[in-house]
Short mmCIF file of C-alpha atoms and ligand atoms in Angstrom, two decimals:
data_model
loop_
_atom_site.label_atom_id
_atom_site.label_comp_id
_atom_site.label_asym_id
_atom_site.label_seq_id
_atom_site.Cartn_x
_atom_site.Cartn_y
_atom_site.Cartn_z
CA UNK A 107 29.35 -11.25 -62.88
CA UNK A 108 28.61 -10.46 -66.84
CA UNK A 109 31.05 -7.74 -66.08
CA UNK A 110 34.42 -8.12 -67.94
CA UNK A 111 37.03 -6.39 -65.45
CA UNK A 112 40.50 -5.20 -65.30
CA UNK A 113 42.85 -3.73 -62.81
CA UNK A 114 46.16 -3.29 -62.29
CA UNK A 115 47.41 -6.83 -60.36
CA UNK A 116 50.82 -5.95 -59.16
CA UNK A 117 52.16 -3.14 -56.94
CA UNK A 118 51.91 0.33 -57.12
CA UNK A 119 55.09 1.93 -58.04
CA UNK A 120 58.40 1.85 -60.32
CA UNK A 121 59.52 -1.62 -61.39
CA UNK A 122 60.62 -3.78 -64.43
CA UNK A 123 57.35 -5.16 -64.97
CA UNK A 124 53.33 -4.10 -64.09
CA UNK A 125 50.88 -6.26 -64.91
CA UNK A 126 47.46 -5.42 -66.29
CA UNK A 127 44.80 -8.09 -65.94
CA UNK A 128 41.62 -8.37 -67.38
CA UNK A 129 38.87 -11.10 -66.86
CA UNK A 130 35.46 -12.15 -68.28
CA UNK A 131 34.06 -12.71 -71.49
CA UNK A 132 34.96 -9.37 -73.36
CA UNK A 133 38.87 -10.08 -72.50
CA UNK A 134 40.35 -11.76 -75.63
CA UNK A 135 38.14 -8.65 -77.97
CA UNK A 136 39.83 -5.87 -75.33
CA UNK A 137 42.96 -7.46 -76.37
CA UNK A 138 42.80 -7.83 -80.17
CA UNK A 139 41.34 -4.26 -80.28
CA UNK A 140 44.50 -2.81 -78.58
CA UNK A 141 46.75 -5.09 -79.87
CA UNK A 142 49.85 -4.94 -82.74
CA UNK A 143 51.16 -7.74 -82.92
CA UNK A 144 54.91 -7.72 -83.89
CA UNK A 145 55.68 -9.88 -87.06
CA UNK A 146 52.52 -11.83 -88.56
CA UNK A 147 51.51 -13.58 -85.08
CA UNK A 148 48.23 -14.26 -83.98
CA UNK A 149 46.96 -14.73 -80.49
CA UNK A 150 47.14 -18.40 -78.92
CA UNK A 151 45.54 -19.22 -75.90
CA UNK A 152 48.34 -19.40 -73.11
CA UNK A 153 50.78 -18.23 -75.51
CA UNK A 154 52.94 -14.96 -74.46
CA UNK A 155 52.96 -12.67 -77.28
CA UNK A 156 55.15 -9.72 -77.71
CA UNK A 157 53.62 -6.71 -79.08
CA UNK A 158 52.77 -3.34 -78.76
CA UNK A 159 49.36 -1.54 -76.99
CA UNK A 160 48.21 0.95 -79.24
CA UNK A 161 45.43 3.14 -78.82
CA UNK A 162 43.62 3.04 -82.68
CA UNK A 163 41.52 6.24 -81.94
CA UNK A 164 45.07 8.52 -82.29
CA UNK A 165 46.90 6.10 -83.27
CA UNK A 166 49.26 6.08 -80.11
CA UNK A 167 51.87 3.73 -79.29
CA UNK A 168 51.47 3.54 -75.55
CA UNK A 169 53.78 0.65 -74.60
CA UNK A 170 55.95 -2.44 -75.66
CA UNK A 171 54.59 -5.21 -73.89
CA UNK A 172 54.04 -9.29 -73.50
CA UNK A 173 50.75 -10.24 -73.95
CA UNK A 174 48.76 -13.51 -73.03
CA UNK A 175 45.18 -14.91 -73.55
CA UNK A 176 43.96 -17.54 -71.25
CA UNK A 177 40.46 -19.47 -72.16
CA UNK A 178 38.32 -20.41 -69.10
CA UNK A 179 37.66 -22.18 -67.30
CA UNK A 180 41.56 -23.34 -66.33
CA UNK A 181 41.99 -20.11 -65.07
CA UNK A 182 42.35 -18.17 -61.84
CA UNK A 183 39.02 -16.86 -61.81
CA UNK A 184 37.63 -19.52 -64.17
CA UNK A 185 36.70 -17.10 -66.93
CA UNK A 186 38.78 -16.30 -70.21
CA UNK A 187 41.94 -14.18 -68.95
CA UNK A 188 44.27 -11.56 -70.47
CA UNK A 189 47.37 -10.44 -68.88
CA UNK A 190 49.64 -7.52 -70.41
CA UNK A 191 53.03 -7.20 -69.15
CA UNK A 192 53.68 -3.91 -69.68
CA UNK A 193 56.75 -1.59 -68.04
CA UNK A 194 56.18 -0.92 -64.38
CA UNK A 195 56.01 2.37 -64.72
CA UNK A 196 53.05 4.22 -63.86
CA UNK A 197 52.42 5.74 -66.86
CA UNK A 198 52.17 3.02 -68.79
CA UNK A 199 50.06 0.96 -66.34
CA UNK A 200 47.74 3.87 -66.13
CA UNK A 201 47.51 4.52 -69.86
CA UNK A 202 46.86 1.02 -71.17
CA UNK A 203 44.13 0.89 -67.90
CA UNK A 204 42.10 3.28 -69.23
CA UNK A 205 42.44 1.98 -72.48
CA UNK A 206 41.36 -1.23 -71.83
CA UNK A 207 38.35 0.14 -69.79
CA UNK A 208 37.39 2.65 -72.86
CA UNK A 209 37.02 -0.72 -74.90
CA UNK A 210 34.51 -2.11 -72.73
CA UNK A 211 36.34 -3.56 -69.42
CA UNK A 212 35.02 -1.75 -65.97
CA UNK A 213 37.60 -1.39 -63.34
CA UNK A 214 37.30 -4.41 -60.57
CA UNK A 215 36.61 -3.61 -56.92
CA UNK A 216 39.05 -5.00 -54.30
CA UNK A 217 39.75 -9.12 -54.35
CA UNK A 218 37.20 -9.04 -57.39
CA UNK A 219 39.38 -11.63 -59.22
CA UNK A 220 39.53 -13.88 -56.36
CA UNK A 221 35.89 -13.47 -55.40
CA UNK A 222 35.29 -14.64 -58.94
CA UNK A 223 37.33 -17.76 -58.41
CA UNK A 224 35.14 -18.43 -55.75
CA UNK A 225 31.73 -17.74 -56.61
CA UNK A 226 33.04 -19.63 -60.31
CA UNK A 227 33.58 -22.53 -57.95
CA UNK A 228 37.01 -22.84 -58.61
CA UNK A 229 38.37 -22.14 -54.47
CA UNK A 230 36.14 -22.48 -51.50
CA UNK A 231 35.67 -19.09 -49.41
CA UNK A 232 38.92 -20.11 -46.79
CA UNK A 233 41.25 -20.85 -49.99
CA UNK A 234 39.85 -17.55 -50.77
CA UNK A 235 40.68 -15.67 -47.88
CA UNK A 236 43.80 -18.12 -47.65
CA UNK A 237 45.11 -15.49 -50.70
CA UNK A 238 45.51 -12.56 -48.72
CA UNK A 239 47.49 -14.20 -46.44
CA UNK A 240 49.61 -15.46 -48.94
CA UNK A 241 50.15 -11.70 -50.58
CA UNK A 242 50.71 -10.32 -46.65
CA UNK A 243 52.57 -13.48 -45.29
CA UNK A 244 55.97 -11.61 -43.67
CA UNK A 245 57.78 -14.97 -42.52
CA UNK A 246 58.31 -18.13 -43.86
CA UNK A 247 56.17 -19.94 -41.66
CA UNK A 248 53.23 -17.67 -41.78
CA UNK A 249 53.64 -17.54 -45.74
CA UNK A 250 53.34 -21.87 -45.03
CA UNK A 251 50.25 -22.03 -42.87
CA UNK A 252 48.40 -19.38 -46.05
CA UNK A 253 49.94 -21.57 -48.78
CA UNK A 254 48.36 -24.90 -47.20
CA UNK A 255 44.87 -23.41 -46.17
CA UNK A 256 44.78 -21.77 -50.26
CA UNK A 257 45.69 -25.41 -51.08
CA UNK A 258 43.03 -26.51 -49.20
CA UNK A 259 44.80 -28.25 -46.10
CA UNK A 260 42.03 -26.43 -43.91
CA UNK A 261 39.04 -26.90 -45.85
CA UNK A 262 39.78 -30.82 -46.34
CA UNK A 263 39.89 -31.04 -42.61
CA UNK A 264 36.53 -29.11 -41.92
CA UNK A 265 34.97 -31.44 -45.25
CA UNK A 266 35.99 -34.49 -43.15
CA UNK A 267 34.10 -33.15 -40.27
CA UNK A 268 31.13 -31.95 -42.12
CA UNK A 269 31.00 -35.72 -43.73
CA UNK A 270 31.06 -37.43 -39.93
CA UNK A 271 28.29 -34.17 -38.57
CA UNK A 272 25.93 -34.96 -41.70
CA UNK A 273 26.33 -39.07 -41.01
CA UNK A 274 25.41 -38.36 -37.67
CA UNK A 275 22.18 -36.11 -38.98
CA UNK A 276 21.27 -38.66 -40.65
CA UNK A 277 21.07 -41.42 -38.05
CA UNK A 278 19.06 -39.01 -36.05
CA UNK A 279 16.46 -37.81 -38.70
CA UNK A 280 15.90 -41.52 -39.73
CA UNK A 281 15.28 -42.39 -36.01
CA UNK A 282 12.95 -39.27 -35.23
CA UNK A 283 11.36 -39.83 -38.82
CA UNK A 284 10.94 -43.34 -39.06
CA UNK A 285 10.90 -45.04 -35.47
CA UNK A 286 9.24 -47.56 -36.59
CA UNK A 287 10.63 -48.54 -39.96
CA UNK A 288 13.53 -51.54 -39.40
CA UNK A 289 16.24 -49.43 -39.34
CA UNK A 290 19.63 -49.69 -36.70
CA UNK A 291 18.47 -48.09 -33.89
CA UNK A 292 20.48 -45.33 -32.85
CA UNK A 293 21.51 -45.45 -28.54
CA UNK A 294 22.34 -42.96 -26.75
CA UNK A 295 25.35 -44.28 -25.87
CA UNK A 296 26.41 -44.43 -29.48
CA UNK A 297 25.35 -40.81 -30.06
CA UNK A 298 27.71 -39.93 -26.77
CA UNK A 299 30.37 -41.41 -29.06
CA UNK A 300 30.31 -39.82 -32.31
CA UNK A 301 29.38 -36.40 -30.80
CA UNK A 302 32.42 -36.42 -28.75
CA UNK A 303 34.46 -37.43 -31.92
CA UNK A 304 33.68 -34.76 -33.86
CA UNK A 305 33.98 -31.99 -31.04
CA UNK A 306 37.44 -33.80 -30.18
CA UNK A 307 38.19 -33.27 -34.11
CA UNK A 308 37.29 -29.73 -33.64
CA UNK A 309 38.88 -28.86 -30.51
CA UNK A 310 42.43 -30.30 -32.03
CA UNK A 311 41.84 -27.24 -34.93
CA UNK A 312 41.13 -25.11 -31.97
CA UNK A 313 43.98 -25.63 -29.82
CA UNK A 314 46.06 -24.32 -33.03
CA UNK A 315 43.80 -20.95 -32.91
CA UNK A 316 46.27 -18.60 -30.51
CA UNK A 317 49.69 -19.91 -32.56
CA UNK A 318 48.45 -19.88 -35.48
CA UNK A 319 46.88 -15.68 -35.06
CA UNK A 320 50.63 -14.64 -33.52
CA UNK A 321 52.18 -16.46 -36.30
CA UNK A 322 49.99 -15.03 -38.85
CA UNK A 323 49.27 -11.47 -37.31
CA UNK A 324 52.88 -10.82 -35.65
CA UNK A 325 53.11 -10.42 -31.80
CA UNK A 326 53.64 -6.35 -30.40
CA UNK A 327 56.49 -6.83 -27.53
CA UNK A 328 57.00 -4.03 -25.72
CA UNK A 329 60.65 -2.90 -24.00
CA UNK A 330 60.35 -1.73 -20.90
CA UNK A 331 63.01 0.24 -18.44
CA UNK A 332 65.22 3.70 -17.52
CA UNK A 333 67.66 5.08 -19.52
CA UNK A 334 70.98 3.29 -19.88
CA UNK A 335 69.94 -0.15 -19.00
CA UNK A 336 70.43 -1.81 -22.37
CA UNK A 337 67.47 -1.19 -24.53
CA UNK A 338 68.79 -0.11 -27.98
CA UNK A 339 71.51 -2.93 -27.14
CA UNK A 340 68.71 -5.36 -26.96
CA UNK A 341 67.07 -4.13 -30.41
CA UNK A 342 69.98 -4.54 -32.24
CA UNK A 343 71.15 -8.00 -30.51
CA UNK A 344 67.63 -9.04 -31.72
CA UNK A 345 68.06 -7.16 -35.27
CA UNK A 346 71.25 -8.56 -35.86
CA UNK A 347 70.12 -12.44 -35.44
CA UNK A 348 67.50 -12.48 -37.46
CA UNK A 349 65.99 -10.75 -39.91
CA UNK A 350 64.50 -7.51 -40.03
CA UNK A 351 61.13 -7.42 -41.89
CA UNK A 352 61.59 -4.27 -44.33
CA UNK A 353 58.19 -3.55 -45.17
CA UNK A 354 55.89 -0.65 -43.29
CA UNK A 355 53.46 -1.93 -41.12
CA UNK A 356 49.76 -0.42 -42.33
CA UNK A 357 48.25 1.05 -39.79
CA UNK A 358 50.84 2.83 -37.14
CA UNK A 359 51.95 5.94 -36.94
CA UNK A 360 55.67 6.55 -36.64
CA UNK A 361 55.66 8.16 -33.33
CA UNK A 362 56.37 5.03 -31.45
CA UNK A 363 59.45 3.63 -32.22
CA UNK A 364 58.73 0.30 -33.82
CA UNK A 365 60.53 -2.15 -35.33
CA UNK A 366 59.48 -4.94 -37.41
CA UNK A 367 61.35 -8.09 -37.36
CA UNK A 368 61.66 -12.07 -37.96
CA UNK A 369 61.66 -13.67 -34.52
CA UNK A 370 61.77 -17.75 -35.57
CA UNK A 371 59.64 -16.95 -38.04
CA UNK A 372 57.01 -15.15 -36.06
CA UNK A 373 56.80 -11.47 -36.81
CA UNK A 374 57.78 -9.59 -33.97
CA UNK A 375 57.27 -6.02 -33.53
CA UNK A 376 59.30 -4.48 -31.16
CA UNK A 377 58.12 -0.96 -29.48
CA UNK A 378 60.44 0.44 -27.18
CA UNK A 379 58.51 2.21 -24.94
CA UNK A 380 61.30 5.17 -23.39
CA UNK A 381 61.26 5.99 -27.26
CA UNK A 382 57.63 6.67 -26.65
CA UNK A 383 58.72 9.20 -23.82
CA UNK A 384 61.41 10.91 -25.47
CA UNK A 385 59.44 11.68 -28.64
CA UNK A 386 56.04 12.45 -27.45
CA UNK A 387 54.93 15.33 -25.93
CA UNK A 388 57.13 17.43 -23.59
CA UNK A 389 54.39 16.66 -20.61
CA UNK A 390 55.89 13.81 -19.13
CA UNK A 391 52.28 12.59 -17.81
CA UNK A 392 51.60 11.94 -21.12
CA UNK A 393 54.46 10.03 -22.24
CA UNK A 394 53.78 7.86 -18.83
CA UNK A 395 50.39 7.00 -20.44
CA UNK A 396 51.46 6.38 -23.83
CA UNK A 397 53.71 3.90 -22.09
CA UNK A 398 51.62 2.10 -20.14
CA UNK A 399 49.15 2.40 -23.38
CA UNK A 400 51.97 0.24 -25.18
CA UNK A 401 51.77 -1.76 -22.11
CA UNK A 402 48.69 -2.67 -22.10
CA UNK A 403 48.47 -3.56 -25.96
CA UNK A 404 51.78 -5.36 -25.83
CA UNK A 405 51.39 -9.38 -26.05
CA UNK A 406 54.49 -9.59 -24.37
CA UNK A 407 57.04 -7.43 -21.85
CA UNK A 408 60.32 -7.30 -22.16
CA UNK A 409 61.45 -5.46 -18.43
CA UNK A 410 65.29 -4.60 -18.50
CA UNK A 411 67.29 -3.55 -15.44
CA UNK A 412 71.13 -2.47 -15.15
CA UNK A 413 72.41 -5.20 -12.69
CA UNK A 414 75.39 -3.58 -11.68
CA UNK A 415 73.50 -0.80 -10.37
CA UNK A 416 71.26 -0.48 -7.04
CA UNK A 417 67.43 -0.44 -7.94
CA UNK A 418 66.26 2.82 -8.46
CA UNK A 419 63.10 4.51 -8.05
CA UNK A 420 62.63 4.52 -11.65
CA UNK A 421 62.89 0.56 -11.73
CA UNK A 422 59.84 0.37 -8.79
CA UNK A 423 57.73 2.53 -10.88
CA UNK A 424 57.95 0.33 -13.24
CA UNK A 425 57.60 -2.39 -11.17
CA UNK A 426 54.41 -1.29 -9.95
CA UNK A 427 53.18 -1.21 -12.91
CA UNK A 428 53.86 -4.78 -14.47
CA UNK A 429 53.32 -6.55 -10.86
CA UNK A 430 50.52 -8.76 -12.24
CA UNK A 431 51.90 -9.64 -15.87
CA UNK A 432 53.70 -11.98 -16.63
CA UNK A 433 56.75 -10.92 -18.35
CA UNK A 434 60.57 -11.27 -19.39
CA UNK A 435 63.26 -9.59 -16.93
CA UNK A 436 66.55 -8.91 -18.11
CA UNK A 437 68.80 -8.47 -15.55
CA UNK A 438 71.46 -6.93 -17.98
CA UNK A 439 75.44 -5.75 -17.47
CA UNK A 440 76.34 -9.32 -15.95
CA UNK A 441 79.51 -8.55 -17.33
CA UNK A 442 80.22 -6.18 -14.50
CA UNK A 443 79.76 -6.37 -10.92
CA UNK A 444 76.49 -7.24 -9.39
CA UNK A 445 74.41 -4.95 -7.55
CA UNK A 446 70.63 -6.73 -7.94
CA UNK A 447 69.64 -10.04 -6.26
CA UNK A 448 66.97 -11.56 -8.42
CA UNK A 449 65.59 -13.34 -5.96
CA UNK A 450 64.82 -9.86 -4.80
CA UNK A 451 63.29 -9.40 -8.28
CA UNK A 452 61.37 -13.23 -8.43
CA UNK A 453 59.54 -11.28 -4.93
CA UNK A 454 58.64 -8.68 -6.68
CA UNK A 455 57.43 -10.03 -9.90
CA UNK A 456 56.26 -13.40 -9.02
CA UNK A 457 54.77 -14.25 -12.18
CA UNK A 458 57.71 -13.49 -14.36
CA UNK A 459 60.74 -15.20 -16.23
CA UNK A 460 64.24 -14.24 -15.04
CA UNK A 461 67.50 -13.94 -17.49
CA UNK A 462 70.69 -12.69 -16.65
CA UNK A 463 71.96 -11.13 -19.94
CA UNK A 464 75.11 -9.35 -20.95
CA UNK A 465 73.45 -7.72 -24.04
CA UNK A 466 76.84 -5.74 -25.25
CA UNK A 467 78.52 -9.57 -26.05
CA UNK A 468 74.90 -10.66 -27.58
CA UNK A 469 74.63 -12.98 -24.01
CA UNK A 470 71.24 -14.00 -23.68
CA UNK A 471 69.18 -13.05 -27.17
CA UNK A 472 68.96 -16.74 -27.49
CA UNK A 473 67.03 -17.42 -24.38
CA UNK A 474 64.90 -14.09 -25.56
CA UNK A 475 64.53 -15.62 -28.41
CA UNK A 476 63.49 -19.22 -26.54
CA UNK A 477 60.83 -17.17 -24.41
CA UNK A 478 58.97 -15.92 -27.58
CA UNK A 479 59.14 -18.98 -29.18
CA UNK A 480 57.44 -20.93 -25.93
CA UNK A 481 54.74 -17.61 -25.52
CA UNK A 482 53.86 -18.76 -29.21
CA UNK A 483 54.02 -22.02 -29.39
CA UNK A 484 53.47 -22.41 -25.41
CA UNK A 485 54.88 -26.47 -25.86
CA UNK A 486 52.31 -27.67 -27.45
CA UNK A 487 52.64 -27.90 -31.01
CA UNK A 488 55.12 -28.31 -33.26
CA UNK A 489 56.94 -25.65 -35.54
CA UNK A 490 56.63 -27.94 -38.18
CA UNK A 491 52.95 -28.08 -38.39
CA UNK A 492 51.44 -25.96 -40.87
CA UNK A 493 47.78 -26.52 -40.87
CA UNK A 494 46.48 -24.08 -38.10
CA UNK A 495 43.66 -21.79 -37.67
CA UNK A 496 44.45 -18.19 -37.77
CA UNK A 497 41.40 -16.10 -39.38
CA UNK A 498 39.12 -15.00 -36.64
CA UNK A 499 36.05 -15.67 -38.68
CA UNK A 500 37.02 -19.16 -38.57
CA UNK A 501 38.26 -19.09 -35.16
CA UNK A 502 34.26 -17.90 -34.14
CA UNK A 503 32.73 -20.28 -36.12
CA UNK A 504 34.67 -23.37 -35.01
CA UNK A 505 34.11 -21.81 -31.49
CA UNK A 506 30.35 -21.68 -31.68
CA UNK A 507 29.89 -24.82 -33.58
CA UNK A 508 31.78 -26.48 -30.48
CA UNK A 509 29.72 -25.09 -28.07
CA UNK A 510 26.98 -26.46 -29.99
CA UNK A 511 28.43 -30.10 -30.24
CA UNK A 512 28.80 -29.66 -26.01
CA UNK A 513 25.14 -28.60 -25.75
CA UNK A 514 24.23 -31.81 -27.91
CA UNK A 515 26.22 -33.71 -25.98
CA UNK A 516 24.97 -32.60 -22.13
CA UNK A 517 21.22 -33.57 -24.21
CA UNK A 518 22.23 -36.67 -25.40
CA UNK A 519 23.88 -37.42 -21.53
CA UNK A 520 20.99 -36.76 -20.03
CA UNK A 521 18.68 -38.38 -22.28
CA UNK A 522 16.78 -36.11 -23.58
CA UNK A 523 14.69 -35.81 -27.10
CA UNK A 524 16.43 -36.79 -30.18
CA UNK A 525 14.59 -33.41 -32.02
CA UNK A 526 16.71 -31.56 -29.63
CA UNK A 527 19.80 -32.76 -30.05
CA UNK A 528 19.08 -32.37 -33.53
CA UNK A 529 18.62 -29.00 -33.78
CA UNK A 530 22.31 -28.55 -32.14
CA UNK A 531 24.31 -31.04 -34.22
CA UNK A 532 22.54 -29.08 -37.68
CA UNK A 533 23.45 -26.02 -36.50
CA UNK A 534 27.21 -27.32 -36.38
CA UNK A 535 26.90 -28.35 -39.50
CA UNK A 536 26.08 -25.15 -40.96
CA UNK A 537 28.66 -22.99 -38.55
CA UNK A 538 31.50 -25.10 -40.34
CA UNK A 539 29.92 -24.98 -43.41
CA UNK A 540 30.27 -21.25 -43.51
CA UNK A 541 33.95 -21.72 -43.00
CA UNK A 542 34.22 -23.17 -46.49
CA UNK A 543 31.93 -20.55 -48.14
CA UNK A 544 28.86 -23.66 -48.12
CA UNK A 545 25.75 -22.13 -46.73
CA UNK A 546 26.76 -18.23 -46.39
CA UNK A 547 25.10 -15.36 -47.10
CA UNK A 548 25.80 -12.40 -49.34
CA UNK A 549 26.88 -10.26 -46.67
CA UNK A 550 29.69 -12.52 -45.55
CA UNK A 551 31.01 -12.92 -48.74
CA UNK A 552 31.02 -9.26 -49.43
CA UNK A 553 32.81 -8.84 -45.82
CA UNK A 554 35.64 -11.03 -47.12
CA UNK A 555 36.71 -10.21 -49.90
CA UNK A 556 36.12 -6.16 -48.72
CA UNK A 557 39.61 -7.14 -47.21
CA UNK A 558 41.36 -7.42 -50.40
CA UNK A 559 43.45 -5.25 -52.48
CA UNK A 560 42.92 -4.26 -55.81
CA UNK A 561 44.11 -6.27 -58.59
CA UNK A 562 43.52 -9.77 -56.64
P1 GDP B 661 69.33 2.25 -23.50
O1 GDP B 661 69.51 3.66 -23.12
O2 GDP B 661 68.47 1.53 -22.52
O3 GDP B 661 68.87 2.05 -24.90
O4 GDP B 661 70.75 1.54 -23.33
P2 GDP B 661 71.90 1.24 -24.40
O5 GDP B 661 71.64 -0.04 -25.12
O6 GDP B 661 72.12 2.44 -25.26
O7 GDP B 661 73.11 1.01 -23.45
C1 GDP B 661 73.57 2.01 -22.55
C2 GDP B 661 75.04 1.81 -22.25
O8 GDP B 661 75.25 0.60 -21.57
C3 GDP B 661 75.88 1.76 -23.51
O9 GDP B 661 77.09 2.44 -23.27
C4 GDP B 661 76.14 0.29 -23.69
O10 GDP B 661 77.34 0.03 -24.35
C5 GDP B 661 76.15 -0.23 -22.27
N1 GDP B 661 75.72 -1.62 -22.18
C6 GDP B 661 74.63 -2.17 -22.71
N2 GDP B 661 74.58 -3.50 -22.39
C7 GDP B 661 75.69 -3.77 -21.66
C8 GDP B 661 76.21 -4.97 -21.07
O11 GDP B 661 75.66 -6.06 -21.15
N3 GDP B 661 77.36 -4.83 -20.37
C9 GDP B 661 78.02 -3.66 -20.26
N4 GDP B 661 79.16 -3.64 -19.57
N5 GDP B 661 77.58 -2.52 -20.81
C10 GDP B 661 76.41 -2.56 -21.51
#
């Protein structure tokens, strides 16, 4: 934490402007000692200054740049803070790096910015995390939900029911401690109450959990059926209404063909699985599996058949396989003459939604479009809310510190020793509490802000 640090804070490539950052106590000396000022300026705190980086040792010019000096602790991560706008070019951001690390800066670790923010007290560890979403956000309502947890929607919420868990504790240790002091009794009927609340309060956050992962992580739909049917026409319909999302998803390989896009704001990716097939490996067997592969980590199926043509063997195969999931038949080309019955098809895939489409005209991406929404959102809450939980660490915790609450509650039904239900209520207390960063170990900490990239 001594440790002044630097790094480069925005993206890695060509572009008008890089930015070098720099925090920590040695900041505003890096600066001066690299610094020619243009004109008879001096530095002012929070005032950009336009200069030049040169290196004294050879006296190099190395770039042209706007310079500012922030004093802690109004910062980001609290301490004094230098930013140098230099070119985005490589070069440049490269150079001036190692110059600033030759004059004393080391180069920061992933999310070593942010982490400092947090351990300086500045953001709690979910406004912390709440950053990465932010940077990673690929619709606007995912980009929302991360802007109101790092402006601390979520952790106000889990304060509130910290504050009602620690009143509770408190009736209880005064009882067990001092039964016979004249204190308010507490009943069990009361504790029935105020246990119940608080589960209630976090049950509500709870019931946000599987919306508010889709909306944050994306949902994989996978298109399913023979050649011919109306696939590609489906992609595009869908590409043309909303918005595709340009940027390359980490983590998968180009040999599925995938495409990332903006379903009402949920990120969608789209893997049509006869692509899979056709560009995988000649033995058919093996493009069957990678199929049913995309199958089977798809969220959602998307099962399109040619309506004006008899149901072929290729159609039962497939069939067969989705029997027992629940997905989306298109019963496309209802532009031409009909050939399927889908009562026929509600038989054979009783647990599935029905659409007749005619995807050449763009008939029937709406109610596509509709069925997402509703797997997402499955009626219950409303697009406009924007204070969900969507981080898995919090999802667990919330999770566990329920199942405490019910424990309490089944001890405090059946009467049962107040130092019990103490134990379960406390350990509530601190399963939120690590939510917020209050009571967590080093590991955890080091776990989350691992996920970072450099330069945050
Ligand atoms: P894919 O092989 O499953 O990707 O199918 P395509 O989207 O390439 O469509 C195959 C053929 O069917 C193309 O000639 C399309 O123009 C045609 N097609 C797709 N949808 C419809 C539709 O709704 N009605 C009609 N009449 N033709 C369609």
């Amino acid at each position: 934490m001594d440790d002044t640090i630097a790094a480069v804070a925005t993206a890695y490539g060509e572009g008008g402007i890089g930015i070098i950052r720099i925090s920590g106590e040695k900041s505003l000396d890096i600066l001066e000692e690299i610094f020619e000022f243009h004109g008879i300026e001096e530095i002012v705190n929070r005032r950009m200054t336009y200069g030049k980086i040169v290196d004294r040792d050879n006296g190099q010019t190395i770039d042209e740049v706007l310079a500012v000096y922030m004093k802690g602790p109004a910062t980001y991560t609290a301490e004094d803070v230098v930013e140098i706008n230099c070119h985005g070019s490589t070069v440049s951001l490269r150079k001036t790096l190692s110059l600033v690390l030759r004059k004393g800066a080391r180069l920061a670790e992933p999310g070593e910015f942010t982490k400092r923010a947090f351990l300086n007290g500045r953001i709690d560890l979910s406004q912390a995390e709440a950053v990465i979403d932010v940077v990673k956000a690929k619709t606007d309502k995912s980009f929302d939900v991360a802007l109101s947890q790092l402006e601390g929607g979520l952790s106000s919420y889990i304060r509130d029911i910290r504050q009602n868990l620690l009143d509770l504790l408190v009736d209880i240790t005064v009882n067990i401690d001092y039964p016979d002091e004249d204190i308010e009794e507490i009943t069990y009927d009361k504790l029935e109450i105020n246990i119940k609340q608080i589960g209630d309060m976090i049950e509500k956050l709870l019931s946000t959990a599987s919306s508010g992962r889709m909306i944050r992580e994306g949902i994989r739909v996978a298109i399913a059926g023979k050649p011919n049917v109306g696939k590609s026409s489906l992609m595009n319909g869908l590409l043309r209404e909303t918005r595709a999302i340009v940027t390359e998803i980490p983590g998968t390989t180009r040999d599925t063909i995938e495409e990332a896009l903006s379903i009402r704001n949920i990120p969608v990716y789209l893997i049509d699985t006869a692509g899979i097939r056709e560009t995988s490996d000649k033995v058919e067997k093996l493009g069957i599996e990678k199929s049913k592969e995309a199958f089977n980590n798809a969220d959602f199926i998307i099962f399109i058949m040619d309506g004006s043509e008899e149901i072929s063997s290729e159609d039962e195969e497939i069939i067969e396989y989705l029997k027992e999931r629940k997905c989306l038949v298109l019963i496309n080309k209802k532009d031409l003459e009909q050939k399927i019955d889908s009562v026929q098809i509600r038989n054979m895939l009783p647990n599935s939604q029905i659409i007749k489409t005619s995807l050449i005209n763009g008939d029937g991406i709406e109610e596509i479009e509709n069925a997402v929404e509703e797997l997402v959102y499955g009626g219950e809450i409303t697009q406009s809310e924007s204070m969900m939980v969507n981080n898995v660490r919090h999802i667990n915790l919330l999770t566990d510190s329920f199942n405490s609450l019910e424990d309490a509650l089944q001890m405090a039904v059946n009467r049962e020793a107040l130092d019990f239900i103490e134990i379960d209520v406390k350990n509530a207390y601190e399963l939120t509490g690590e939510i917020i960063g209050e009571s967590v170990n080093d590991d955890i900490i080091n776990e989350v802000f691992a996920r970072f990239c450099l330069g945050k």
